[in-house]
Short mmCIF file of C-alpha atoms and ligand atoms in Angstrom, two decimals:
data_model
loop_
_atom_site.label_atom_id
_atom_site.label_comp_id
_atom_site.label_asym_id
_atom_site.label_seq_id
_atom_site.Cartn_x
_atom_site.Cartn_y
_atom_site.Cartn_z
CA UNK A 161 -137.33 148.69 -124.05
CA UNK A 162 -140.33 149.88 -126.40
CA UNK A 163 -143.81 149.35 -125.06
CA UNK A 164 -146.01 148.75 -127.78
CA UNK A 165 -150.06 150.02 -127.19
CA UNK A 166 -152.55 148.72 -129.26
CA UNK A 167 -155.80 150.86 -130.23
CA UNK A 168 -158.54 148.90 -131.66
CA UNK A 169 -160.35 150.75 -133.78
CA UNK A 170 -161.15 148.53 -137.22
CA UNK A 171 -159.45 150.34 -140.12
CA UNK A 172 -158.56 153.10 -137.85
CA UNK A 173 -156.32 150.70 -135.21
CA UNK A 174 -152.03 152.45 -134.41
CA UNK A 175 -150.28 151.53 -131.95
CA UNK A 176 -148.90 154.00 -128.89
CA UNK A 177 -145.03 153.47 -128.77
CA UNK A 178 -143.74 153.93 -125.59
CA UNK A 179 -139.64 153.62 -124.15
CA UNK A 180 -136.66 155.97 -123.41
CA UNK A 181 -134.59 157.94 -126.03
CA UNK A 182 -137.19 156.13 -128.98
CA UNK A 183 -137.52 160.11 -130.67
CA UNK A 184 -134.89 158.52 -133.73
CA UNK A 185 -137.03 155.74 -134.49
CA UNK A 186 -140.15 157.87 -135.60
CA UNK A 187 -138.95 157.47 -139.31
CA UNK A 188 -138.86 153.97 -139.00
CA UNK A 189 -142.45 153.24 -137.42
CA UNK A 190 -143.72 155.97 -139.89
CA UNK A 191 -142.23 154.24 -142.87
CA UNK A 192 -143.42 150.60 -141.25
CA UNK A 193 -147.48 151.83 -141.47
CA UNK A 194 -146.96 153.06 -145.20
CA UNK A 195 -146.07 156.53 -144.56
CA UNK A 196 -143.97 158.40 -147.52
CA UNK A 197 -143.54 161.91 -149.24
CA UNK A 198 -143.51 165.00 -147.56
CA UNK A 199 -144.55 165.80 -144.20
CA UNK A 200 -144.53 169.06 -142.18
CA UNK A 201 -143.57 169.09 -137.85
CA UNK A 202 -145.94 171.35 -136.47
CA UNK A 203 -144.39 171.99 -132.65
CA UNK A 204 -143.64 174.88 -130.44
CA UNK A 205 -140.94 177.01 -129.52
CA UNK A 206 -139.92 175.42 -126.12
CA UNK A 207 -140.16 171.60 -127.57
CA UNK A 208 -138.55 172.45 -131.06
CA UNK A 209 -135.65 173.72 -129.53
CA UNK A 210 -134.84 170.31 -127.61
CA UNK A 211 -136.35 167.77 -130.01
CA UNK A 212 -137.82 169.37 -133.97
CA UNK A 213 -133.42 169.03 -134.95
CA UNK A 214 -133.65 165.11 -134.33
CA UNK A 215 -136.98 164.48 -135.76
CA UNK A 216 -136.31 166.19 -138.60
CA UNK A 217 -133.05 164.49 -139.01
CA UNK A 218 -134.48 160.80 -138.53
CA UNK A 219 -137.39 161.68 -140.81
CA UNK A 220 -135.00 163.08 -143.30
CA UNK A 221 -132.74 160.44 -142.89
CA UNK A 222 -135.39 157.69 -144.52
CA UNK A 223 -136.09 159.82 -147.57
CA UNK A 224 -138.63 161.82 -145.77
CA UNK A 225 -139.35 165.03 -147.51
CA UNK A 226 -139.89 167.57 -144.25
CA UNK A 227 -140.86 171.00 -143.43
CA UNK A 228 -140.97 172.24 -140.24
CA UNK A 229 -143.07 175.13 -138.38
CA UNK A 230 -142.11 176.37 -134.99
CA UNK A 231 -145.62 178.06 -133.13
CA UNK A 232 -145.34 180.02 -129.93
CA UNK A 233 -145.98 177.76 -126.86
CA UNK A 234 -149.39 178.28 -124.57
CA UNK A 235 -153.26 177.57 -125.04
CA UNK A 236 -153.33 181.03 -127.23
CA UNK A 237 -152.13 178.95 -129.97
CA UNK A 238 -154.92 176.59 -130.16
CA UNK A 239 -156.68 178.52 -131.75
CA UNK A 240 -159.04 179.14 -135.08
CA UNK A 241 -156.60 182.34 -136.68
CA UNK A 242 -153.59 179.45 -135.95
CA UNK A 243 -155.86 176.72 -137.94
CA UNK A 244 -156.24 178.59 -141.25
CA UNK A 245 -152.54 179.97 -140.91
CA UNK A 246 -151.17 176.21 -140.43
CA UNK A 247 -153.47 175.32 -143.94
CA UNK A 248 -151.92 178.27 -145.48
CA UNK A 249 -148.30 176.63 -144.89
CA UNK A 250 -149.32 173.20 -145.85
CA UNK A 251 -149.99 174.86 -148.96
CA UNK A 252 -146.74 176.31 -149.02
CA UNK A 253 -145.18 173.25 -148.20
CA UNK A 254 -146.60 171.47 -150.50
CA UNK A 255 -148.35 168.73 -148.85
CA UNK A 256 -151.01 166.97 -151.04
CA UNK A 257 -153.33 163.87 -149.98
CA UNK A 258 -150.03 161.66 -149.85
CA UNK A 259 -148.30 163.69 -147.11
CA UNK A 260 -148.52 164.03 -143.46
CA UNK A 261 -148.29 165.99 -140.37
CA UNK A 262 -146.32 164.98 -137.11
CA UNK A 263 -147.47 166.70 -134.18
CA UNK A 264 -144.29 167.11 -132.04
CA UNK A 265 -145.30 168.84 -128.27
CA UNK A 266 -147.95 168.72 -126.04
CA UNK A 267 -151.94 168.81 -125.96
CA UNK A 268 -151.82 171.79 -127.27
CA UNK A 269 -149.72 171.08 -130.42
CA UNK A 270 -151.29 167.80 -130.77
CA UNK A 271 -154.99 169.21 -130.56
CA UNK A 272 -154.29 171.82 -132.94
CA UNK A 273 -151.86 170.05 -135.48
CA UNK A 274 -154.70 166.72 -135.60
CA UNK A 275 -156.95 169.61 -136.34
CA UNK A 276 -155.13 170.76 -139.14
CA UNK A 277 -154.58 167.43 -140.52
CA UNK A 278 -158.64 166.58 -140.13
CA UNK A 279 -159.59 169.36 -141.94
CA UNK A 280 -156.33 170.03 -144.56
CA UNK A 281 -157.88 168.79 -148.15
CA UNK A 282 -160.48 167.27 -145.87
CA UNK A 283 -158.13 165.17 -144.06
CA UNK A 284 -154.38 164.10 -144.38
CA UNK A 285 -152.93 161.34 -141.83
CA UNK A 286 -150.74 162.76 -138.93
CA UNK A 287 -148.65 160.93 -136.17
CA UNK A 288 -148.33 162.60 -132.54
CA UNK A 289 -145.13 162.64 -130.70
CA UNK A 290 -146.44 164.11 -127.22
CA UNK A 291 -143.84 165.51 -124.83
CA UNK A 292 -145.49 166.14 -122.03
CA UNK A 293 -146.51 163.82 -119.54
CA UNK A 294 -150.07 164.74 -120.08
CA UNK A 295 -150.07 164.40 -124.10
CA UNK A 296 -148.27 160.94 -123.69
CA UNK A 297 -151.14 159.61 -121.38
CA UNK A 298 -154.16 161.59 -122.74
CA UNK A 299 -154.30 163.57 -125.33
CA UNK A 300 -152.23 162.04 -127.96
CA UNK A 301 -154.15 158.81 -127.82
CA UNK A 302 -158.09 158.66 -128.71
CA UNK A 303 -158.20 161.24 -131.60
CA UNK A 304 -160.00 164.25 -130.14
CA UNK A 305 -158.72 166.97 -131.93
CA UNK A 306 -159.96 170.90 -131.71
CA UNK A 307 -159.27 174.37 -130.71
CA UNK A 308 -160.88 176.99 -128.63
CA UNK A 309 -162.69 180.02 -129.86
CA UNK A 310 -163.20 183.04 -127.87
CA UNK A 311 -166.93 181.36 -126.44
CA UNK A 312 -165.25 178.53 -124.83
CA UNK A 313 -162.51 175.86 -124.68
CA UNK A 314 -162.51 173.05 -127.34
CA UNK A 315 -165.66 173.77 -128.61
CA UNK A 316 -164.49 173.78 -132.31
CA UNK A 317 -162.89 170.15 -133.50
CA UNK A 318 -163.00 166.30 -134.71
CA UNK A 319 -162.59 163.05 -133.90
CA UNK A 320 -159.65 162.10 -135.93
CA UNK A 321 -157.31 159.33 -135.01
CA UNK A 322 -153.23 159.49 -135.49
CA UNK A 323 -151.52 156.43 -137.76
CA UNK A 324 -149.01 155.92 -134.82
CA UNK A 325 -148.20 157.62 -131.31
CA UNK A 326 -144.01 158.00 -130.29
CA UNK A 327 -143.75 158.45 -126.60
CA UNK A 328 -140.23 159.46 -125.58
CA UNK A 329 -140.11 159.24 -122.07
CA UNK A 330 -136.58 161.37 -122.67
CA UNK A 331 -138.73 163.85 -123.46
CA UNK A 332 -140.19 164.69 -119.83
CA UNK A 333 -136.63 165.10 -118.77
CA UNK A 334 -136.67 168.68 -120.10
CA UNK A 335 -140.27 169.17 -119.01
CA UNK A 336 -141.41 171.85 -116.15
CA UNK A 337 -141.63 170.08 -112.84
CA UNK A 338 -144.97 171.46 -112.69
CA UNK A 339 -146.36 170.45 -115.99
CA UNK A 340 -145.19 166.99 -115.31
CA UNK A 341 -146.83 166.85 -111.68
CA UNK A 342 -150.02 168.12 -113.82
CA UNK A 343 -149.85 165.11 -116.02
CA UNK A 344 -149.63 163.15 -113.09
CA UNK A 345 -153.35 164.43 -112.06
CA UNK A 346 -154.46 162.09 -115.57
CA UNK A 347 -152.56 159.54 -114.51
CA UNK A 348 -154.09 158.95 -111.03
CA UNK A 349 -157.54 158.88 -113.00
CA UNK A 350 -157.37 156.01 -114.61
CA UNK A 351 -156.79 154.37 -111.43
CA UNK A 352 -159.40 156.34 -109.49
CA UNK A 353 -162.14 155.17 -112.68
CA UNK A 354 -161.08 151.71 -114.13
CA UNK A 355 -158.07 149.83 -112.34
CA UNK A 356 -157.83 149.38 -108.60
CA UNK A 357 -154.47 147.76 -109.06
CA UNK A 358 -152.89 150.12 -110.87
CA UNK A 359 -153.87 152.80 -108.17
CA UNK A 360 -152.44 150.82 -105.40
CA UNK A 361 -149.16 150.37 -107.64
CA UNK A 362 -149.14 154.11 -107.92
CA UNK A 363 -149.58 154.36 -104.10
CA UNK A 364 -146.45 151.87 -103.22
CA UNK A 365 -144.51 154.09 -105.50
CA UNK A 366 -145.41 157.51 -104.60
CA UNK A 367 -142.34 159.05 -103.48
CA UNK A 368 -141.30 158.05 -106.88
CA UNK A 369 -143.56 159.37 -109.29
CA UNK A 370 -141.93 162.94 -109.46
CA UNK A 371 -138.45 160.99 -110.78
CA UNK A 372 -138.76 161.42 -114.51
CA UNK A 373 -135.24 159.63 -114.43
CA UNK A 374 -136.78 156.17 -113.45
CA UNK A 375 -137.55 154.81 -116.98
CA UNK A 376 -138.84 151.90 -115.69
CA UNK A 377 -141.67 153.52 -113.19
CA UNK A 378 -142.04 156.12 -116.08
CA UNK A 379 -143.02 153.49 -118.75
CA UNK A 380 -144.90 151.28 -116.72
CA UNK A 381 -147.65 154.67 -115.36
CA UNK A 382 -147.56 155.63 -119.25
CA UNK A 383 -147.99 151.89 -120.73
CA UNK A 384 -151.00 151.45 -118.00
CA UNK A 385 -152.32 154.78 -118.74
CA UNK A 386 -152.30 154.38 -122.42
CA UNK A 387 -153.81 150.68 -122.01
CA UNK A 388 -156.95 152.12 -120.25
CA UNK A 389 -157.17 154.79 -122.34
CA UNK A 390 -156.88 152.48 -125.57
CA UNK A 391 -159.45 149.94 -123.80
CA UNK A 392 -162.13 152.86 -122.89
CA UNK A 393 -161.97 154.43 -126.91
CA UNK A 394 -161.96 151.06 -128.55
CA UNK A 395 -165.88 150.54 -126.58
CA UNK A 396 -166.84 153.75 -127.29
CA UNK A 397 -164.57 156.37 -129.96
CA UNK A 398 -166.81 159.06 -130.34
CA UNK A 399 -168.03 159.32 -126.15
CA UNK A 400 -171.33 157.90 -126.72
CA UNK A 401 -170.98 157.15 -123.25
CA UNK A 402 -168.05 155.16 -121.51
CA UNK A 403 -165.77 157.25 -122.49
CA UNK A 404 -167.08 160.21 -120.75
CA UNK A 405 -165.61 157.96 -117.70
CA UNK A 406 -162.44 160.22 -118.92
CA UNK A 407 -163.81 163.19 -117.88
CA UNK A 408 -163.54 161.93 -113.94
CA UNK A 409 -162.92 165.42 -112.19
CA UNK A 410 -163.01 167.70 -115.70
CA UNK A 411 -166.26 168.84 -114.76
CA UNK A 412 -164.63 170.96 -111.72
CA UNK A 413 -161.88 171.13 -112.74
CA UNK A 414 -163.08 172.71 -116.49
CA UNK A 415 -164.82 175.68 -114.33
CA UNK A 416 -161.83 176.09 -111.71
CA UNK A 417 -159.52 176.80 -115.36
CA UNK A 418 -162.34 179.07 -116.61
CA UNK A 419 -163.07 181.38 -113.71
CA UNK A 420 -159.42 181.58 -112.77
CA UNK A 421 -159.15 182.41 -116.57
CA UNK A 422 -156.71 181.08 -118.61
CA UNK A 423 -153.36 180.14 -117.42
CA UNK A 424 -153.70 180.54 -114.23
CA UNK A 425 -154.07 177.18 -113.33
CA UNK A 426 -152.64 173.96 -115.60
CA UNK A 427 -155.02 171.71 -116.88
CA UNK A 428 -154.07 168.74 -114.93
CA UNK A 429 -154.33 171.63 -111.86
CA UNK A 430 -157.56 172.04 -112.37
CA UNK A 431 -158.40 168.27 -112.77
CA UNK A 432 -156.64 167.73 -109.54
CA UNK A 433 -159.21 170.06 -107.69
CA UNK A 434 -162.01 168.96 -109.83
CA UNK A 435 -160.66 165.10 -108.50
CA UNK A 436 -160.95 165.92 -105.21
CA UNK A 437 -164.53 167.43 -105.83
CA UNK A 438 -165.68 164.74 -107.10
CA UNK A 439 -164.38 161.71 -104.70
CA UNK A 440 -165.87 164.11 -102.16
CA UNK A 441 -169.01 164.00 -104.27
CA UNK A 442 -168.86 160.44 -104.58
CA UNK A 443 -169.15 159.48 -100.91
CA UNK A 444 -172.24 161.80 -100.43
CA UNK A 445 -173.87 160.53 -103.28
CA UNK A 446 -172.51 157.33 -105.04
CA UNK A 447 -171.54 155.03 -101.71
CA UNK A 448 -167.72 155.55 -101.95
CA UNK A 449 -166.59 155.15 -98.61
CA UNK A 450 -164.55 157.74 -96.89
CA UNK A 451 -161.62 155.87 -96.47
CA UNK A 452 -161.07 155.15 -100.30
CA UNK A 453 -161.68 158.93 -100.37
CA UNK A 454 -159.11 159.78 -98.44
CA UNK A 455 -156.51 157.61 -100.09
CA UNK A 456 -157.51 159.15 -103.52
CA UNK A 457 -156.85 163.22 -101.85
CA UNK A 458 -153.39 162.05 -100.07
CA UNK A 459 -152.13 160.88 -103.99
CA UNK A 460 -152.93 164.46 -104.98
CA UNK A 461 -151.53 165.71 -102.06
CA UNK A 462 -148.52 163.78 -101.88
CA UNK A 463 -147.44 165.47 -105.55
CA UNK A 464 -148.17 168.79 -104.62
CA UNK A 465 -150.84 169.70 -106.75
CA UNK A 466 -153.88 171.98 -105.60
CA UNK A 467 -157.04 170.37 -104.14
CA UNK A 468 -159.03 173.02 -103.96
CA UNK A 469 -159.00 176.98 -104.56
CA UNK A 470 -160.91 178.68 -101.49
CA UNK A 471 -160.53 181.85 -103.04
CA UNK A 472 -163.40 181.36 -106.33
CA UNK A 473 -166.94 181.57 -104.78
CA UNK A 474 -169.37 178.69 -106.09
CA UNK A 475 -171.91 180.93 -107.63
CA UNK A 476 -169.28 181.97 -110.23
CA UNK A 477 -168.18 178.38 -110.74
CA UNK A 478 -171.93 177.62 -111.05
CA UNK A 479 -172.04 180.19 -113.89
CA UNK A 480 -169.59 178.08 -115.87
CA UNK A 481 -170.47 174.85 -115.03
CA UNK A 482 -173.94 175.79 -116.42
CA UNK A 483 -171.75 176.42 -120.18
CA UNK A 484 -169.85 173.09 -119.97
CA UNK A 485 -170.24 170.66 -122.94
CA UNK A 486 -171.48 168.08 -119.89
CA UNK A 487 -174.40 170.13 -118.63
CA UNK A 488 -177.30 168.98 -120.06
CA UNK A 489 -180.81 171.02 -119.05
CA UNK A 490 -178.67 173.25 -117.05
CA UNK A 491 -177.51 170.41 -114.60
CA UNK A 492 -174.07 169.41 -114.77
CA UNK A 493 -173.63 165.73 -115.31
CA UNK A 494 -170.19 164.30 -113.23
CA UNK A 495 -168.64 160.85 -113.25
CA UNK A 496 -168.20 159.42 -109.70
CA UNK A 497 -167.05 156.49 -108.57
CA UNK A 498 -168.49 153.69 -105.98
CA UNK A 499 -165.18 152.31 -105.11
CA UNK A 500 -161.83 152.91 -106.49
CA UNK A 501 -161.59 151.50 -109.95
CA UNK A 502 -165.46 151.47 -109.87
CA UNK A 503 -166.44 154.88 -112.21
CA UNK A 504 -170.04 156.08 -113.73
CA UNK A 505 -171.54 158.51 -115.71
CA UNK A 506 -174.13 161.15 -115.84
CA UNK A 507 -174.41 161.77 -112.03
CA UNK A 508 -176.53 164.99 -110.73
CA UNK A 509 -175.88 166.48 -107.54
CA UNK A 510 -178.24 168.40 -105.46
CA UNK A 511 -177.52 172.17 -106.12
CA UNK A 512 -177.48 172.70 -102.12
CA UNK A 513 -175.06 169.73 -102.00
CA UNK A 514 -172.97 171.17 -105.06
CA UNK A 515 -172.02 174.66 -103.28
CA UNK A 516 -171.48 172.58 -99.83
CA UNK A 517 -168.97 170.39 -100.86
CA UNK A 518 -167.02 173.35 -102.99
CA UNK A 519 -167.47 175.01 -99.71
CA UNK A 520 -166.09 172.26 -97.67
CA UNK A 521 -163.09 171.71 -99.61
P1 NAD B 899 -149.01 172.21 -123.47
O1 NAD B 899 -149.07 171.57 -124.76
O2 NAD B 899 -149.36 173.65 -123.36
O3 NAD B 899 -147.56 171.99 -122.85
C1 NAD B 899 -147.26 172.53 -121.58
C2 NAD B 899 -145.99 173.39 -121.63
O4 NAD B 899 -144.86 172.53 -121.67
C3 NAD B 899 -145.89 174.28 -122.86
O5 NAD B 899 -145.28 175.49 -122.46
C4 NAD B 899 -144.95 173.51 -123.77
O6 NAD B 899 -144.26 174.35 -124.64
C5 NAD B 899 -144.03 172.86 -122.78
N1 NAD B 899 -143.44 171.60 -123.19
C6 NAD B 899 -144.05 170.55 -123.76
N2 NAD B 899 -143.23 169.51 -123.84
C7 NAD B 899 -142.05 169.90 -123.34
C8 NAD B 899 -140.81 169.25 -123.14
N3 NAD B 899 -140.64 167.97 -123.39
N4 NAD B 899 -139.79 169.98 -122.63
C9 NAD B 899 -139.97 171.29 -122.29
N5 NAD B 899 -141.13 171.94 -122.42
C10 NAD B 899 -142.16 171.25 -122.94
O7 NAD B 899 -149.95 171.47 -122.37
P2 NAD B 899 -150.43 169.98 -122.15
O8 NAD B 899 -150.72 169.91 -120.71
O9 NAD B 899 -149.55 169.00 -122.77
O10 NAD B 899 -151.80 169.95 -122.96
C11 NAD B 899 -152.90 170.75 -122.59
C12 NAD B 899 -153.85 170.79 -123.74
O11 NAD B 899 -154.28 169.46 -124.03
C13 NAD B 899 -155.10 171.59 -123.49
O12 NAD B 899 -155.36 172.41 -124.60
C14 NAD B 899 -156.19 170.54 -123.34
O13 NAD B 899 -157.45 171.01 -123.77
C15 NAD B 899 -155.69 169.47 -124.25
N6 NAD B 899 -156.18 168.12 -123.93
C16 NAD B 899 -156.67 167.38 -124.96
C17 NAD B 899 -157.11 166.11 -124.73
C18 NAD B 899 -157.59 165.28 -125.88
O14 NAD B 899 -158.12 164.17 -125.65
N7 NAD B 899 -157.39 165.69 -127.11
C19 NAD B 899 -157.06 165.56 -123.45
C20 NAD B 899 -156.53 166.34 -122.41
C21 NAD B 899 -156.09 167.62 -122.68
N1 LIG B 900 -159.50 163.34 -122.51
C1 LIG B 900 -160.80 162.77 -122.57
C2 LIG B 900 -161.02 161.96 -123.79
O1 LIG B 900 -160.12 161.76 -124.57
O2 LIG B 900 -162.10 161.52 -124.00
#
């Protein structure tokens, strides 16, 4: 069944399409929103090999005109050098003002190819086809776009919104257990911020979650996911302020990536601890009570992923918290929530109070 997301956006509205062995049908949807001409796949070397041979073939298939470039996987390649190389072979490709990009991997691939398409004869359209559980319920949908340079992560990019999303759910099947777990970490925020419900409906089904062969479960955490996500960017596109509601455990969770460097940790990883921070956080300072708390650590718990990292000592953390795009006047700024479902922004903490709860993790 195909689960059709609406994002509201005035002349800037796609939809998110969502179901199970859907890849084929990209031609089709691309066609149906006045796509034509030549495009160019931008993915990566461990998602081209499973799924750049039947994209091509179903865009091809329509009349599509289609190149295809294969990158090497890994945050590395979102990158500024990788930005002016993928213009170079738009060139060569021959893609004028007509033609478009499809974005065919995860955050990575999608960040950097919705770069490329921003900025490419100052902006050609470009649909994302995220394969990772993470892309499907994040990154793909809302139009940040960008790539790290060597002073920090995503500090180079633009807001630049897709003409359609194609969520596979096939797709996860060939997907690292521990990249999908990570995407689960995004999943369990949208819960934790905006919908109660939907966090209890994750907790009845947690021995489930980790099944990426249960279509159903799948396309329901995805649909709900993308809903919330679609709801939070229609109020507020360019994070004037509700959407920073996103960014529920990224402030952590950002510094945990940075001072492990690079790798180390996967960015839904790093959210988890970052999660657990900041429910912590929120029953010292915004009245969550520790009961809900709790409920919100076993979810993390339950799937394995970290919820906290003993071994970094605060004052380095405190270092590059001070560097994060959410510190303003050298006070981070963290969303917390009163109650599960109950989320808001721009919350200080009390240094003292900061390095405690790190400690007490
Ligand atoms: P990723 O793109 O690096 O993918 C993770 C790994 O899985 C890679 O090795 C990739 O090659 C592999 N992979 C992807 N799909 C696969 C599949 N179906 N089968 C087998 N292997 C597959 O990581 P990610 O977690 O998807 O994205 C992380 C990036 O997303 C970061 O750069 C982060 O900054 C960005 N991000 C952006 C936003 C946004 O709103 N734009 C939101 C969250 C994260
Ligand atoms: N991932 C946070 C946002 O899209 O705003």
């Amino acid at each position: 069944m195909l689960h059709d997301v609406p994002v509201n956006l005035g002349d800037r509205s796609y939809h998110i399409h969502i179901g199970a062995g859907i890849l084929d049908r990209l031609s089709g949807l691309c066609a149906g929103v006045g796509l034509k001409g030549k495009c160019l796949i931008i993915t990566d070397e461990n998602v081209g090999g499973h799924y750049a041979a039947i994209v091509k073939a179903s865009l091809e298939g329509a009349g599509f005109s289609v190149g295809l470039i294969t990158l090497p996987p890994g945050e590395p390649t979102k990158c500024g050098e990788q930005v002016f190389a993928l213009h170079s072979e738009c060139v060569k490709a021959g893609l004028d003002r007509k033609s478009f990009i499809v974005a065919l991997g995860g955050g990575v691939i999608g960040d950097l190819a919705g770069f490329v398409a921003a900025t490419y004869l100052r902006g050609i359209d470009f649909v994302q086809v995220p394969t990772t559980l993470l892309s499907m319920v994040d990154s793909s949908v809302g139009g940040k776009t960008g790539v790290n340079i060597p002073e920090g992560k995503n500090l180079v990019g633009a807001f630049y919104q897709p003409r359609l999303v194609l969520a596979d759910l096939d797709s996860l099947k060939t997907l690292p257990p521990r990249e999908y777990a990570a995407g689960l970490a995004e999943v369990f925020k949208y819960g934790i911020i905006y919908d109660a419900a939907f966090f209890e409906t994750l907790e009845a089904n947690v021995d489930g979650l980790a099944d990426v062969n249960n279509s159903e479960l799948l396309a329901r955490m995805v649909g709900r996911s993308c809903e919330i996500k679609a709801a939070v960017v229609a109020q507020d596109e360019r994070e004037g302020g509700l959407r920073a509601i996103l960014n529920f455990g990224h402030t952590v969770g950002h510094a945990v990536e940075n001072v492990a460097g690079y790798g180390e940790y996967v960015h839904g990883e790093g959210v988890a601890i970052g999660s657990v921070y900041a429910a912590r956080a929120s029953v010292a300072v915004a009245g969550l009570s520790p009961a809900e708390c709790l409920r919100i650590e076993a979810m993390f718990r339950a799937l394995k992923l970290p919820v906290n990292a003993p071994r970094f000592q605060w004052p380095d953390l405190r270092k590059a918290l001070s560097v994060d795009k959410k510190t303003v006047g050298g006070m981070p700024k963290f969303v917390l929530v009163s109650a599960i479902g109950k989320s808001s922004i721009g919350n200080e903490i009390p240094e003292a109070l900061m390095e405690q709860l790190w400690n007490g993790l």
